[in-house]
CSV table of C-alpha atoms and ligand atoms in Angstrom, one decimal:
chain,number,residue,atom,x,y,z
A,1,MET,CA,105.4,227.8,217.7
A,2,LYS,CA,108.8,226.2,218.2
A,3,ILE,CA,109.7,224.2,215.0
A,4,ASN,CA,112.7,221.9,215.0
A,5,PHE,CA,114.7,221.6,211.8
A,6,ILE,CA,114.8,217.9,212.5
A,7,ASN,CA,112.6,216.7,215.3
A,8,LEU,CA,114.7,214.1,217.1
A,9,GLN,CA,112.9,214.7,220.5
A,10,SER,CA,109.5,213.6,219.2
A,11,GLN,CA,111.1,210.6,217.6
A,12,TYR,CA,112.7,209.6,220.8
A,13,GLN,CA,109.5,210.0,222.8
A,14,GLN,CA,107.7,207.8,220.3
A,15,TYR,CA,110.2,204.9,220.6
A,16,LYS,CA,111.4,205.7,224.2
A,17,GLU,CA,110.5,202.5,225.9
A,18,GLU,CA,112.2,200.3,223.3
A,19,ILE,CA,115.3,202.5,222.9
A,20,ASP,CA,115.8,202.8,226.7
A,21,LYS,CA,115.7,199.1,227.0
A,22,GLU,CA,118.4,198.7,224.3
A,23,VAL,CA,120.6,201.2,226.1
A,24,HIS,CA,120.1,199.6,229.5
A,25,ASP,CA,120.8,196.1,228.0
A,26,VAL,CA,124.3,197.4,227.1
A,27,LEU,CA,124.8,199.0,230.5
A,28,ASP,CA,123.7,195.8,232.2
A,29,THR,CA,125.9,193.5,230.2
A,30,SER,CA,128.9,195.8,229.8
A,31,ALA,CA,129.3,194.6,226.2
A,32,TYR,CA,130.0,198.1,224.9
A,33,ILE,CA,131.8,197.6,221.6
A,34,MET,CA,130.8,195.4,218.6
A,35,GLY,CA,129.1,192.2,219.8
A,36,LYS,CA,125.6,190.8,219.2
A,37,LYS,CA,123.8,194.2,218.9
A,38,VAL,CA,126.2,195.2,216.2
A,39,SER,CA,126.0,191.9,214.3
A,40,ASP,CA,122.2,192.0,214.6
A,41,LEU,CA,122.3,195.5,213.1
A,42,GLU,CA,124.4,194.3,210.2
A,43,ASN,CA,121.9,191.5,209.5
A,44,ASN,CA,119.0,193.9,209.7
A,45,LEU,CA,120.8,196.4,207.4
A,46,SER,CA,121.6,193.7,204.8
A,47,LYS,CA,118.0,192.6,204.8
A,48,PHE,CA,116.7,196.1,204.4
A,49,VAL,CA,119.1,197.0,201.6
A,50,GLY,CA,119.1,193.6,199.9
A,51,VAL,CA,122.9,193.5,199.9
A,52,LYS,CA,125.1,190.6,200.9
A,53,HIS,CA,127.4,192.4,203.4
A,54,SER,CA,126.8,195.3,205.7
A,55,ILE,CA,129.7,196.3,207.9
A,56,ALA,CA,128.8,198.7,210.7
A,57,CYS,CA,131.5,201.2,211.6
A,58,SER,CA,132.2,204.4,213.6
A,59,SER,CA,131.0,207.1,211.1
A,60,GLY,CA,130.2,207.9,207.6
A,61,THR,CA,133.6,209.4,207.2
A,62,ASP,CA,135.3,206.3,208.4
A,63,ALA,CA,133.1,204.2,206.1
A,64,LEU,CA,134.5,206.1,203.2
A,65,ILE,CA,138.1,205.7,204.4
A,66,LEU,CA,137.5,202.0,205.0
A,67,ALA,CA,136.1,201.6,201.5
A,68,LEU,CA,139.0,203.4,199.9
A,69,MET,CA,141.5,201.4,202.0
A,70,ALA,CA,139.8,198.2,201.0
A,71,ILE,CA,140.4,198.9,197.3
A,72,ASP,CA,144.0,199.8,198.1
A,73,ILE,CA,143.9,203.5,197.3
A,74,GLN,CA,147.5,204.9,197.3
A,75,PRO,CA,149.0,208.4,197.5
A,76,GLY,CA,148.7,210.0,194.0
A,77,ASP,CA,145.7,207.9,192.9
A,78,GLU,CA,142.9,210.0,191.5
A,79,ILE,CA,139.3,209.6,192.5
A,80,ILE,CA,136.5,211.4,190.6
A,81,THR,CA,133.8,213.0,192.7
A,82,THR,CA,131.7,216.1,193.0
A,83,PRO,CA,132.5,219.5,194.6
A,84,PHE,CA,128.8,219.9,195.8
A,85,THR,CA,128.9,217.7,198.9
A,86,PHE,CA,129.9,217.6,202.5
A,87,ILE,CA,133.7,217.9,203.1
A,88,ALA,CA,133.9,214.2,204.2
A,89,THR,CA,133.5,212.9,200.6
A,90,ALA,CA,136.7,214.5,199.4
A,91,GLU,CA,138.4,214.7,202.8
A,92,SER,CA,138.5,210.9,203.0
A,93,ILE,CA,140.2,210.7,199.6
A,94,ALA,CA,142.8,213.4,200.6
A,95,PHE,CA,143.3,211.8,204.0
A,96,LEU,CA,144.8,208.8,202.2
A,97,GLY,CA,147.0,211.0,200.0
A,98,ALA,CA,144.9,210.4,197.0
A,99,ILE,CA,143.6,213.3,194.8
A,100,PRO,CA,140.0,214.3,194.6
A,101,VAL,CA,139.2,215.2,191.0
A,102,PHE,CA,136.0,217.2,190.8
A,103,ILE,CA,133.4,217.3,188.1
A,104,ASP,CA,130.3,219.6,188.0
A,105,VAL,CA,126.8,218.4,189.0
A,106,ASP,CA,123.6,218.2,187.0
A,107,GLU,CA,121.6,221.4,187.4
A,108,LYS,CA,118.3,219.6,188.1
A,109,THR,CA,119.3,216.7,190.4
A,110,PHE,CA,122.4,218.4,192.0
A,111,ASN,CA,124.2,215.0,191.6
A,112,MET,CA,127.3,214.2,189.6
A,113,ASN,CA,126.9,214.7,185.9
A,114,PRO,CA,128.0,211.4,184.4
A,115,SER,CA,128.7,213.0,180.9
A,116,LEU,CA,131.6,214.8,182.5
A,117,ILE,CA,133.4,211.8,183.9
A,118,GLU,CA,135.2,210.4,180.9
A,119,GLU,CA,137.2,213.6,180.1
A,120,LYS,CA,138.7,213.4,183.6
A,121,ILE,CA,139.9,209.8,183.5
A,122,THR,CA,143.7,209.4,183.4
A,123,SER,CA,146.0,206.5,184.0
A,124,LYS,CA,145.9,207.4,187.7
A,125,THR,CA,142.1,207.2,188.1
A,126,LYS,CA,141.1,204.4,190.4
A,127,ALA,CA,137.6,205.1,191.4
A,128,ILE,CA,134.5,207.2,191.2
A,129,ILE,CA,132.5,208.4,194.2
A,130,PRO,CA,129.1,209.6,193.3
A,131,VAL,CA,127.2,211.3,196.2
A,132,SER,CA,123.5,210.6,196.5
A,133,LEU,CA,122.9,214.1,197.6
A,134,PHE,CA,119.9,215.2,199.8
A,135,GLY,CA,118.5,211.6,199.5
A,136,GLN,CA,118.4,211.1,195.8
A,137,ILE,CA,120.7,208.5,194.1
A,138,SER,CA,122.9,209.5,191.2
A,139,ASP,CA,122.6,208.1,187.8
A,140,MET,CA,124.2,204.8,188.8
A,141,ASP,CA,123.7,202.9,185.5
A,142,LYS,CA,125.6,205.5,183.5
A,143,ILE,CA,128.3,205.8,186.2
A,144,ASN,CA,128.7,202.0,186.5
A,145,ASN,CA,129.0,201.6,182.7
A,146,ILE,CA,131.8,204.1,182.5
A,147,ALA,CA,133.5,202.5,185.5
A,148,LYS,CA,133.3,199.1,183.8
A,149,LYS,CA,134.7,200.4,180.6
A,150,TYR,CA,137.8,201.9,182.3
A,151,ASN,CA,138.1,199.2,185.1
A,152,LEU,CA,137.4,201.7,187.9
A,153,GLN,CA,135.7,201.0,191.2
A,154,VAL,CA,132.5,202.8,192.2
A,155,ILE,CA,131.8,203.8,195.8
A,156,GLU,CA,128.4,205.3,196.4
A,157,ASP,CA,128.5,208.1,199.1
A,158,ALA,CA,125.1,207.2,200.5
A,159,ALA,CA,125.5,209.2,203.7
A,160,GLN,CA,122.3,211.0,202.9
A,161,SER,CA,120.4,208.3,200.9
A,162,PHE,CA,120.0,205.2,203.1
A,163,GLY,CA,116.6,203.8,202.0
A,164,ALA,CA,116.4,205.6,198.7
A,165,GLU,CA,115.6,203.7,195.5
A,166,TYR,CA,116.9,203.8,191.9
A,167,ASN,CA,115.1,201.5,189.4
A,168,THR,CA,113.5,199.7,192.4
A,169,LYS,CA,116.9,198.8,193.9
A,170,LYS,CA,118.0,200.3,197.2
A,171,SER,CA,120.8,202.8,197.8
A,172,CYS,CA,123.9,201.0,199.1
A,173,ASN,CA,123.3,198.1,196.7
A,174,LEU,CA,124.1,199.8,193.4
A,175,SER,CA,127.9,199.8,193.2
A,176,ASP,CA,131.1,197.9,194.2
A,177,LEU,CA,131.0,199.6,197.6
A,178,ALA,CA,128.7,202.0,199.4
A,179,CYS,CA,129.0,204.0,202.5
A,180,THR,CA,126.4,205.5,204.7
A,181,SER,CA,126.3,207.7,207.9
A,182,PHE,CA,124.1,207.3,211.0
A,183,PHE,CA,125.0,210.8,212.3
A,184,PRO,CA,121.9,211.8,214.4
A,185,ALA,CA,120.6,214.2,211.8
A,186,LYS,CA,120.6,211.7,209.0
A,187,PRO,CA,117.4,210.0,207.8
A,188,LEU,CA,118.4,207.0,209.9
A,189,GLY,CA,120.5,208.3,212.7
A,190,CYS,CA,121.9,207.0,216.0
A,191,TYR,CA,122.7,208.9,219.2
A,192,GLY,CA,126.3,209.6,218.5
A,193,ASP,CA,128.5,208.8,215.5
A,194,GLY,CA,128.0,205.7,213.3
A,195,GLY,CA,128.1,204.5,209.8
A,196,ALA,CA,128.3,201.4,207.6
A,197,VAL,CA,130.0,200.0,204.5
A,198,PHE,CA,128.0,197.8,202.1
A,199,THR,CA,129.2,195.4,199.4
A,200,ASN,CA,128.3,192.2,197.6
A,201,ASN,CA,132.0,191.3,197.3
A,202,ASP,CA,133.1,188.7,199.9
A,203,LYS,CA,136.8,189.5,199.7
A,204,LEU,CA,136.2,193.3,200.2
A,205,ALA,CA,133.9,192.6,203.1
A,206,GLU,CA,136.4,190.5,204.8
A,207,LYS,CA,139.1,193.0,204.3
A,208,ILE,CA,137.0,195.9,205.6
A,209,ARG,CA,136.2,193.9,208.8
A,210,VAL,CA,139.9,193.4,209.4
A,211,ILE,CA,140.9,197.1,208.6
A,212,LEU,CA,138.2,198.5,210.9
A,213,ASN,CA,139.7,196.7,213.8
A,214,HIS,CA,143.3,197.7,213.6
A,215,GLY,CA,144.1,195.3,210.8
A,216,GLN,CA,143.6,192.5,213.2
A,217,THR,CA,142.8,189.0,211.9
A,218,LYS,CA,143.1,187.2,215.3
A,219,ARG,CA,143.6,188.6,218.7
A,220,TYR,CA,146.9,190.6,218.5
A,221,ILE,CA,147.7,189.3,215.0
A,222,HIS,CA,147.8,192.1,212.5
A,223,SER,CA,147.9,191.7,208.7
A,224,HIS,CA,147.0,195.2,207.6
A,225,ILE,CA,147.4,198.8,208.7
A,226,GLY,CA,144.0,199.6,209.9
A,227,ILE,CA,142.0,202.1,212.0
A,228,ASN,CA,139.8,201.9,215.0
A,229,GLY,CA,136.5,202.1,213.1
A,230,ARG,CA,134.3,200.0,215.3
A,231,LEU,CA,130.7,200.8,216.2
A,232,ASP,CA,129.6,200.7,219.8
A,233,ALA,CA,126.7,198.6,221.0
A,234,ILE,CA,124.5,201.4,222.3
A,235,GLN,CA,124.4,203.0,218.8
A,236,ALA,CA,123.6,199.6,217.2
A,237,GLY,CA,120.8,199.1,219.7
A,238,VAL,CA,119.3,202.5,218.9
A,239,LEU,CA,119.5,201.8,215.2
A,240,ASN,CA,118.0,198.3,215.5
A,241,ILE,CA,114.9,200.0,217.0
A,242,LYS,CA,114.7,202.9,214.6
A,243,LEU,CA,115.2,200.6,211.6
A,244,LYS,CA,111.9,198.8,212.5
A,245,TYR,CA,110.0,202.0,211.9
A,246,TYR,CA,112.1,203.4,209.1
A,247,ASP,CA,109.7,202.5,206.3
A,248,GLU,CA,106.9,204.3,208.1
A,249,GLU,CA,109.1,207.3,208.6
A,250,LEU,CA,110.1,207.3,205.0
A,251,ASN,CA,106.5,207.4,203.9
A,252,LYS,CA,105.8,210.4,206.2
A,253,ARG,CA,108.9,212.2,204.8
A,254,GLN,CA,107.5,211.5,201.3
A,255,GLU,CA,104.1,212.9,202.2
A,256,ILE,CA,105.7,216.1,203.6
A,257,ALA,CA,108.0,216.5,200.6
A,258,THR,CA,104.9,216.1,198.3
A,259,ARG,CA,103.1,218.8,200.2
A,260,TYR,CA,106.1,221.2,200.0
A,261,ASN,CA,106.4,220.3,196.2
A,262,THR,CA,102.8,221.1,195.4
A,263,GLU,CA,102.1,224.0,197.7
A,264,LEU,CA,105.3,226.1,197.8
A,265,LYS,CA,105.1,229.0,195.3
A,266,ASN,CA,107.7,231.3,193.8
A,267,VAL,CA,110.7,229.0,194.6
A,268,ILE,CA,112.3,226.2,192.6
A,269,THR,CA,111.3,222.9,194.4
A,270,PRO,CA,113.5,219.8,194.1
A,271,TYR,CA,113.6,217.6,191.0
A,272,VAL,CA,113.5,213.9,191.5
A,273,GLU,CA,114.1,211.6,188.5
A,274,LYS,CA,111.2,209.3,187.6
A,275,ASN,CA,113.2,206.1,188.4
A,276,ASN,CA,114.2,207.4,191.8
A,277,ILE,CA,112.6,207.6,195.3
A,278,SER,CA,114.3,210.2,197.5
A,279,VAL,CA,114.5,209.9,201.3
A,280,TRP,CA,114.6,213.7,201.6
A,281,ALA,CA,117.7,213.9,203.8
A,282,GLN,CA,117.3,217.6,203.2
A,283,TYR,CA,114.4,219.4,201.5
A,284,CYS,CA,116.3,222.0,199.4
A,285,ILE,CA,114.8,224.8,197.4
A,286,LEU,CA,116.4,227.4,195.1
A,287,VAL,CA,115.5,231.0,195.8
A,288,GLU,CA,116.5,234.5,194.7
A,289,ASP,CA,117.8,236.8,197.4
A,290,ARG,CA,118.6,234.0,199.8
A,291,GLU,CA,119.9,236.1,202.6
A,292,LYS,CA,116.7,238.1,202.8
A,293,ILE,CA,114.6,234.9,203.0
A,294,LEU,CA,116.9,233.2,205.5
A,295,ASN,CA,116.6,236.3,207.8
A,296,LYS,CA,112.9,236.5,207.4
A,297,CYS,CA,112.6,232.7,208.2
A,298,SER,CA,114.7,233.3,211.3
A,299,SER,CA,112.4,236.2,212.4
A,300,LEU,CA,109.4,233.8,212.0
A,301,ASN,CA,111.1,231.0,214.0
A,302,ILE,CA,111.4,228.8,210.9
A,303,PRO,CA,114.8,227.0,211.1
A,304,THR,CA,116.7,226.7,207.9
A,305,GLY,CA,120.0,225.3,206.6
A,306,VAL,CA,122.3,226.0,203.7
A,307,TYR,CA,123.9,222.9,202.1
A,308,TYR,CA,126.5,223.9,201.0
A,309,PRO,CA,127.5,227.6,201.0
A,310,ILE,CA,131.1,227.0,199.8
A,311,PRO,CA,131.7,224.3,197.2
A,312,LEU,CA,134.7,222.0,198.0
A,313,HIS,CA,136.9,223.2,195.1
A,314,LEU,CA,136.8,226.7,196.7
A,315,GLN,CA,137.6,225.5,200.3
A,316,GLU,CA,140.9,226.7,201.6
A,317,VAL,CA,142.0,223.2,202.5
A,318,PHE,CA,141.8,222.2,198.8
A,319,ASN,CA,143.8,225.3,197.5
A,320,TYR,CA,146.6,222.9,196.6
A,321,LEU,CA,144.4,221.2,194.0
A,322,GLY,CA,144.6,224.4,192.0
A,323,TYR,CA,140.9,224.9,191.3
A,324,LYS,CA,139.5,228.5,190.9
A,325,GLU,CA,136.2,230.3,190.9
A,326,GLY,CA,134.3,229.6,187.7
A,327,ASP,CA,135.6,226.0,187.3
A,328,PHE,CA,132.2,224.4,188.2
A,329,PRO,CA,129.5,227.0,187.3
A,330,ILE,CA,126.5,224.9,188.2
A,331,THR,CA,127.8,224.0,191.7
A,332,GLU,CA,128.8,227.6,192.3
A,333,LYS,CA,125.4,228.9,191.2
A,334,LEU,CA,123.6,226.4,193.5
A,335,SER,CA,125.7,227.2,196.4
A,336,LYS,CA,124.5,230.8,196.2
A,337,SER,CA,120.8,230.1,195.9
A,338,ILE,CA,120.1,226.9,197.8
A,339,MET,CA,118.4,226.6,201.2
A,340,ALA,CA,116.8,223.8,203.2
A,341,LEU,CA,113.5,223.8,205.0
A,342,PRO,CA,112.6,221.7,208.1
A,343,MET,CA,112.2,218.0,207.3
A,344,SER,CA,111.5,215.0,209.5
A,345,ALA,CA,108.9,212.4,209.8
A,346,PHE,CA,107.7,214.2,213.0
A,347,LEU,CA,107.0,217.6,211.4
A,348,THR,CA,103.4,218.2,212.3
A,349,LYS,CA,100.6,219.2,209.9
A,350,GLU,CA,100.4,222.5,211.8
A,351,GLU,CA,104.1,223.1,211.4
A,352,GLN,CA,103.9,222.3,207.7
A,353,ASN,CA,101.0,224.7,207.3
A,354,TYR,CA,102.9,227.5,209.1
A,355,ILE,CA,106.1,227.0,207.0
A,356,ILE,CA,104.3,226.8,203.7
A,357,GLY,CA,102.1,229.8,204.5
A,358,ALA,CA,105.1,231.9,205.6
A,359,MET,CA,107.2,230.9,202.6
A,360,ASN,CA,104.5,231.8,200.2
A,361,GLU,CA,104.1,235.1,201.8
B,1,LIG,C1,127.6,213.3,201.7
B,1,LIG,C2,128.2,213.0,203.0
B,1,LIG,N1,129.3,212.2,203.1
B,1,LIG,C3,129.9,211.8,204.2
B,1,LIG,C4,129.4,212.2,205.4
B,1,LIG,C5,130.1,211.8,206.7
B,1,LIG,O1,129.4,211.2,207.6
B,1,LIG,P1,129.7,211.3,209.2
B,1,LIG,O2,129.3,212.6,209.6
B,1,LIG,O3,128.9,210.2,209.8
B,1,LIG,O4,131.2,211.1,209.3
B,1,LIG,C6,128.3,213.1,205.5
B,1,LIG,C7,127.7,213.5,206.8
B,1,LIG,O5,127.4,214.6,207.0
B,1,LIG,C8,127.7,213.5,204.2
B,1,LIG,O6,126.6,214.2,204.2
């Protein structure tokens, strides 16, 4: 049996006719960048999320950079975030010369622990970036309340949580700004790089649209330093098709996660808060003796992943921030015992049985 960690081929075969038509439309019209497919996508995303503005862009990383630029983050500003995430969360902060200030995560949800935020707030703190890790949204009510008290902006890093819910509200509609990724392996992925920024604030939305196109307000008239953060039409076309079936796919992911949760033995299965619905970007378990299990999985042709083996505060690139081993014990412990199992809406019953059987053995 050949199991894929994420089965993008079966997904493509299922929607092939519609996706091929979208791609050929673009080739036939030569409207490659932005244009109607991108604005249709933005409307579809807004409807799905329930948010006023969706601004499609070139990647999840660029979405974070655009959000930070939109709120005028300057060198030396401090942004509170978590060290248990993909590099892009903190990289985008550092890219603008600002300082990522890490706090440890909650040991059950693996998300930012809001009770640790206040002690890190200084006169330089400008924003908080909670990461909705593995598809589960952070405790946004608590985070938003703290932000309000100290006049800080909140940017949800929703790269892994598009479609997730918190108190019946969707991810990307729970903070001043939110950013997602459409990297192919994400729950909603395109066929290249892509992302989006979300906000209910008209002024921020307008500014982001300007910044993502070289700070251009009219053709060759530039009001801001910007970037080339545009999305191309082929990616928008692919996403428009995949979004039509996204709710169905999320239900399937939920079924698979429920099976894993109930049938896996001798491992710590993921904890999801009662007021949350995860989209299971990754299905991560905690195990003892991870190396042995990873090797065994590999010998049984079960693909696995480790998110994340080295926390951000211990990455060489962030040495200059002065953190050391022991600073974030929960993050460090998780990084040594976490592993991910195959997860996608197209993981067959047979594959699920094989994985669960092998893991329990
Ligand atoms: C938490 C998180 N933030 C940001 C990103 C960056 O997204 P992209 O790869 O689209 O730039 C990712 C993608 O892996 C991510 O997982």
